[in-house]
Coordinates of C-alpha atoms and ligand atoms in Angstrom, one line a residue:
X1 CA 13.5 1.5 4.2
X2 CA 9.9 0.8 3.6
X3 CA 7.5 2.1 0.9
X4 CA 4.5 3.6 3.0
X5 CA 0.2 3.6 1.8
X6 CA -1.5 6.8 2.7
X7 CA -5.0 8.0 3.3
X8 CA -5.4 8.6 -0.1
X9 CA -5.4 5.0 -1.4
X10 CA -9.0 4.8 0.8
X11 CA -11.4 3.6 -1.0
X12 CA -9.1 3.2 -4.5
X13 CA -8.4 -0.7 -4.3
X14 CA -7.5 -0.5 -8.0
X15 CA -4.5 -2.9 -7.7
X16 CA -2.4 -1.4 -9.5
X17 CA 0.4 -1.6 -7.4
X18 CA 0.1 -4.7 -6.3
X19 CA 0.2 -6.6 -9.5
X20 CA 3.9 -5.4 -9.9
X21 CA 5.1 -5.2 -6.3
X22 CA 8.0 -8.5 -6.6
X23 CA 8.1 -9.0 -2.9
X24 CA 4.1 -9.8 -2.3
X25 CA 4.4 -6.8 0.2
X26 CA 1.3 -5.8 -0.1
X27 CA -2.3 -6.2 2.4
X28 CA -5.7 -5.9 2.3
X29 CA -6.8 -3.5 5.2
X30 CA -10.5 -3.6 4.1
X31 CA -10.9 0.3 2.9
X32 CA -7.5 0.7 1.9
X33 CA -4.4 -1.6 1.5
X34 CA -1.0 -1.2 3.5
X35 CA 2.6 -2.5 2.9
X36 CA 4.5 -5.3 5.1
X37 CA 7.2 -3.0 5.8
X38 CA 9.1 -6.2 7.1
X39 CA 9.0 -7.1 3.0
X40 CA 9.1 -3.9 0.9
X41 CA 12.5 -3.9 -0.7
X42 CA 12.2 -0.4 -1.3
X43 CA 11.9 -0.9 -5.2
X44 CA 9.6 1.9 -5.6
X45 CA 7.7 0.0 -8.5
X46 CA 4.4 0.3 -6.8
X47 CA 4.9 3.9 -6.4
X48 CA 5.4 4.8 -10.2
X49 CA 1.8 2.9 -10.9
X50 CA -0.5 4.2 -8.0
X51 CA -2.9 6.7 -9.7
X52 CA -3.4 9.0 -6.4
X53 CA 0.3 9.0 -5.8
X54 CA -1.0 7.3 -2.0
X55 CA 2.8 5.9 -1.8
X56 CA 5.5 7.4 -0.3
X57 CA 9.4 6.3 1.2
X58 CA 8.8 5.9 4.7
X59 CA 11.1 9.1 4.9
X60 CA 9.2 11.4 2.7
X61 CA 5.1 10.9 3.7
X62 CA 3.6 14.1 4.1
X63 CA 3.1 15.3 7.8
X64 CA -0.5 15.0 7.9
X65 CA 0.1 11.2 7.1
X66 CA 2.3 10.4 9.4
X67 CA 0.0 8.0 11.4
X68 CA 0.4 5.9 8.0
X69 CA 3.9 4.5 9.2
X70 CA 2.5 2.7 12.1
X71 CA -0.3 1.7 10.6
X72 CA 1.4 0.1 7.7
X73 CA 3.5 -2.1 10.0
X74 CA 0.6 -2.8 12.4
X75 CA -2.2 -3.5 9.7
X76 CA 0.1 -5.5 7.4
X77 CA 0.6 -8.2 10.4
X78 CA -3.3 -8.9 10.6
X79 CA -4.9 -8.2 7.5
X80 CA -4.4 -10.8 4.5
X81 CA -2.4 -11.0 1.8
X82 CA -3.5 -9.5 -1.7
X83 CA -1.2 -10.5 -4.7
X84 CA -3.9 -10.6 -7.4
X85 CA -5.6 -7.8 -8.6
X86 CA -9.3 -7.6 -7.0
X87 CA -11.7 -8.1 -9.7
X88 CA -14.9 -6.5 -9.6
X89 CA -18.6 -7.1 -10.6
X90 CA -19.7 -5.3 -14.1
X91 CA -23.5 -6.0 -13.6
Ligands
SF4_1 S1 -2.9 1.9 -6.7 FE1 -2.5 3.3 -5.0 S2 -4.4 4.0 -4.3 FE2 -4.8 2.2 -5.6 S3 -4.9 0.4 -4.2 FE3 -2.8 0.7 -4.8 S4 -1.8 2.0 -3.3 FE4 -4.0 2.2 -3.1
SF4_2 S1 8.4 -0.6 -3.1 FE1 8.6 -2.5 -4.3 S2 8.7 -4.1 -2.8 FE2 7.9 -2.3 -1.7 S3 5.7 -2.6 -1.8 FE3 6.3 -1.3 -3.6 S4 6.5 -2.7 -5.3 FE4 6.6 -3.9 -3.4

Protein backbone atom coordinates (compact mmCIF):
# COMPACT_ATOMS: atom_id res chain seq x y z
CA UNK A 1 0.00 0.00 0.00
CA UNK A 2 0.88 3.54 -0.94
CA UNK A 3 1.65 6.59 1.35
CA UNK A 4 -0.96 9.25 0.07
CA UNK A 5 -0.29 13.73 -0.11
CA UNK A 6 -3.29 15.62 0.86
CA UNK A 7 -4.68 19.02 0.40
CA UNK A 8 -2.81 20.20 3.17
CA UNK A 9 0.73 19.96 1.72
CA UNK A 10 -0.76 23.01 -0.91
CA UNK A 11 1.29 25.51 -0.94
CA UNK A 12 3.94 23.89 1.83
CA UNK A 13 6.75 22.58 -0.70
CA UNK A 14 9.16 22.54 2.28
CA UNK A 15 10.81 19.21 1.20
CA UNK A 16 10.95 17.78 3.98
CA UNK A 17 9.77 14.56 3.04
CA UNK A 18 11.32 14.25 0.13
CA UNK A 19 14.88 14.46 1.21
CA UNK A 20 14.32 11.13 3.16
CA UNK A 21 11.88 9.30 1.02
CA UNK A 22 14.58 6.11 -0.21
CA UNK A 23 12.48 5.17 -3.17
CA UNK A 24 12.48 8.85 -5.10
CA UNK A 25 8.65 8.42 -4.79
CA UNK A 26 7.96 11.69 -4.76
CA UNK A 27 6.48 14.59 -7.68
CA UNK A 28 6.24 17.93 -8.23
CA UNK A 29 2.54 18.81 -8.94
CA UNK A 30 3.22 22.55 -9.13
CA UNK A 31 1.06 23.80 -5.82
CA UNK A 32 1.58 20.70 -3.99
CA UNK A 33 3.65 17.47 -4.42
CA UNK A 34 2.14 13.81 -4.76
CA UNK A 35 3.54 10.31 -4.35
CA UNK A 36 4.20 7.59 -7.28
CA UNK A 37 2.13 5.17 -5.66
CA UNK A 38 3.66 2.64 -8.23
CA UNK A 39 7.11 3.42 -5.92
CA UNK A 40 6.14 4.16 -2.31
CA UNK A 41 7.30 1.19 -0.26
CA UNK A 42 5.15 2.05 2.33
CA UNK A 43 8.11 3.13 4.72
CA UNK A 44 6.28 5.78 6.31
CA UNK A 45 9.55 7.97 6.66
CA UNK A 46 8.05 10.82 4.84
CA UNK A 47 5.17 10.83 7.01
CA UNK A 48 7.06 11.25 10.44
CA UNK A 49 8.88 14.56 8.82
CA UNK A 50 5.87 16.43 7.04
CA UNK A 51 5.10 19.45 9.29
CA UNK A 52 1.20 19.61 8.41
CA UNK A 53 0.88 15.88 8.84
CA UNK A 54 -0.44 16.09 4.69
CA UNK A 55 0.48 12.19 4.59
CA UNK A 56 -1.53 9.48 5.20
CA UNK A 57 -1.60 5.29 4.30
CA UNK A 58 -3.67 5.13 1.43
CA UNK A 59 -6.12 3.27 3.95
CA UNK A 60 -6.38 5.93 6.49
CA UNK A 61 -6.84 9.66 4.52
CA UNK A 62 -9.46 11.44 5.92
CA UNK A 63 -12.88 11.35 4.03
CA UNK A 64 -12.83 14.78 2.90
CA UNK A 65 -9.45 13.83 1.12
CA UNK A 66 -10.31 11.11 -0.60
CA UNK A 67 -10.00 12.62 -4.16
CA UNK A 68 -6.08 12.58 -2.97
CA UNK A 69 -5.78 8.80 -3.97
CA UNK A 70 -6.41 9.32 -7.51
CA UNK A 71 -4.86 12.14 -7.78
CA UNK A 72 -1.58 10.90 -6.34
CA UNK A 73 -1.48 8.02 -8.97
CA UNK A 74 -2.68 10.29 -11.76
CA UNK A 75 -0.40 13.43 -11.04
CA UNK A 76 2.67 11.40 -10.17
CA UNK A 77 2.66 9.90 -13.98
CA UNK A 78 2.95 13.52 -15.44
CA UNK A 79 4.43 15.82 -13.22
CA UNK A 80 8.39 15.60 -12.63
CA UNK A 81 10.45 14.10 -10.43
CA UNK A 82 11.71 16.10 -7.16
CA UNK A 83 14.50 14.28 -5.17
CA UNK A 84 16.27 17.52 -3.93
CA UNK A 85 14.95 19.79 -1.69
CA UNK A 86 13.63 23.02 -3.55
CA UNK A 87 15.81 25.85 -2.54
CA UNK A 88 14.43 29.19 -2.31
CA UNK A 89 15.40 32.86 -2.90
CA UNK A 90 16.47 34.92 0.48
CA UNK A 91 16.46 38.37 -1.27
S1 LIG B 1 6.62 18.15 4.03
FE1 LIG B 1 4.44 17.58 3.84
S2 LIG B 1 3.37 19.48 3.37
FE2 LIG B 1 5.57 19.84 2.97
S3 LIG B 1 5.95 19.38 0.80
FE3 LIG B 1 6.24 17.46 1.91
S4 LIG B 1 4.24 16.41 1.93
FE4 LIG B 1 3.91 18.54 1.39
S1 LIG C 1 6.36 6.15 2.61
FE1 LIG C 1 8.60 5.93 2.27
S2 LIG C 1 8.80 5.24 0.15
FE2 LIG C 1 6.72 6.04 0.37
S3 LIG C 1 6.87 8.18 -0.30
FE3 LIG C 1 7.13 8.15 1.94
S4 LIG C 1 9.36 8.05 2.29
FE4 LIG C 1 8.98 7.48 0.12
Amino acid sequence: MAMVVTDPCIGCKSTDCVVVCPTDAFHDAGEQLVIDPEVCIDCGACAAECPTNAIYPEDEVPTQWIAAISLNARLARIAPGITEPIRRSTS
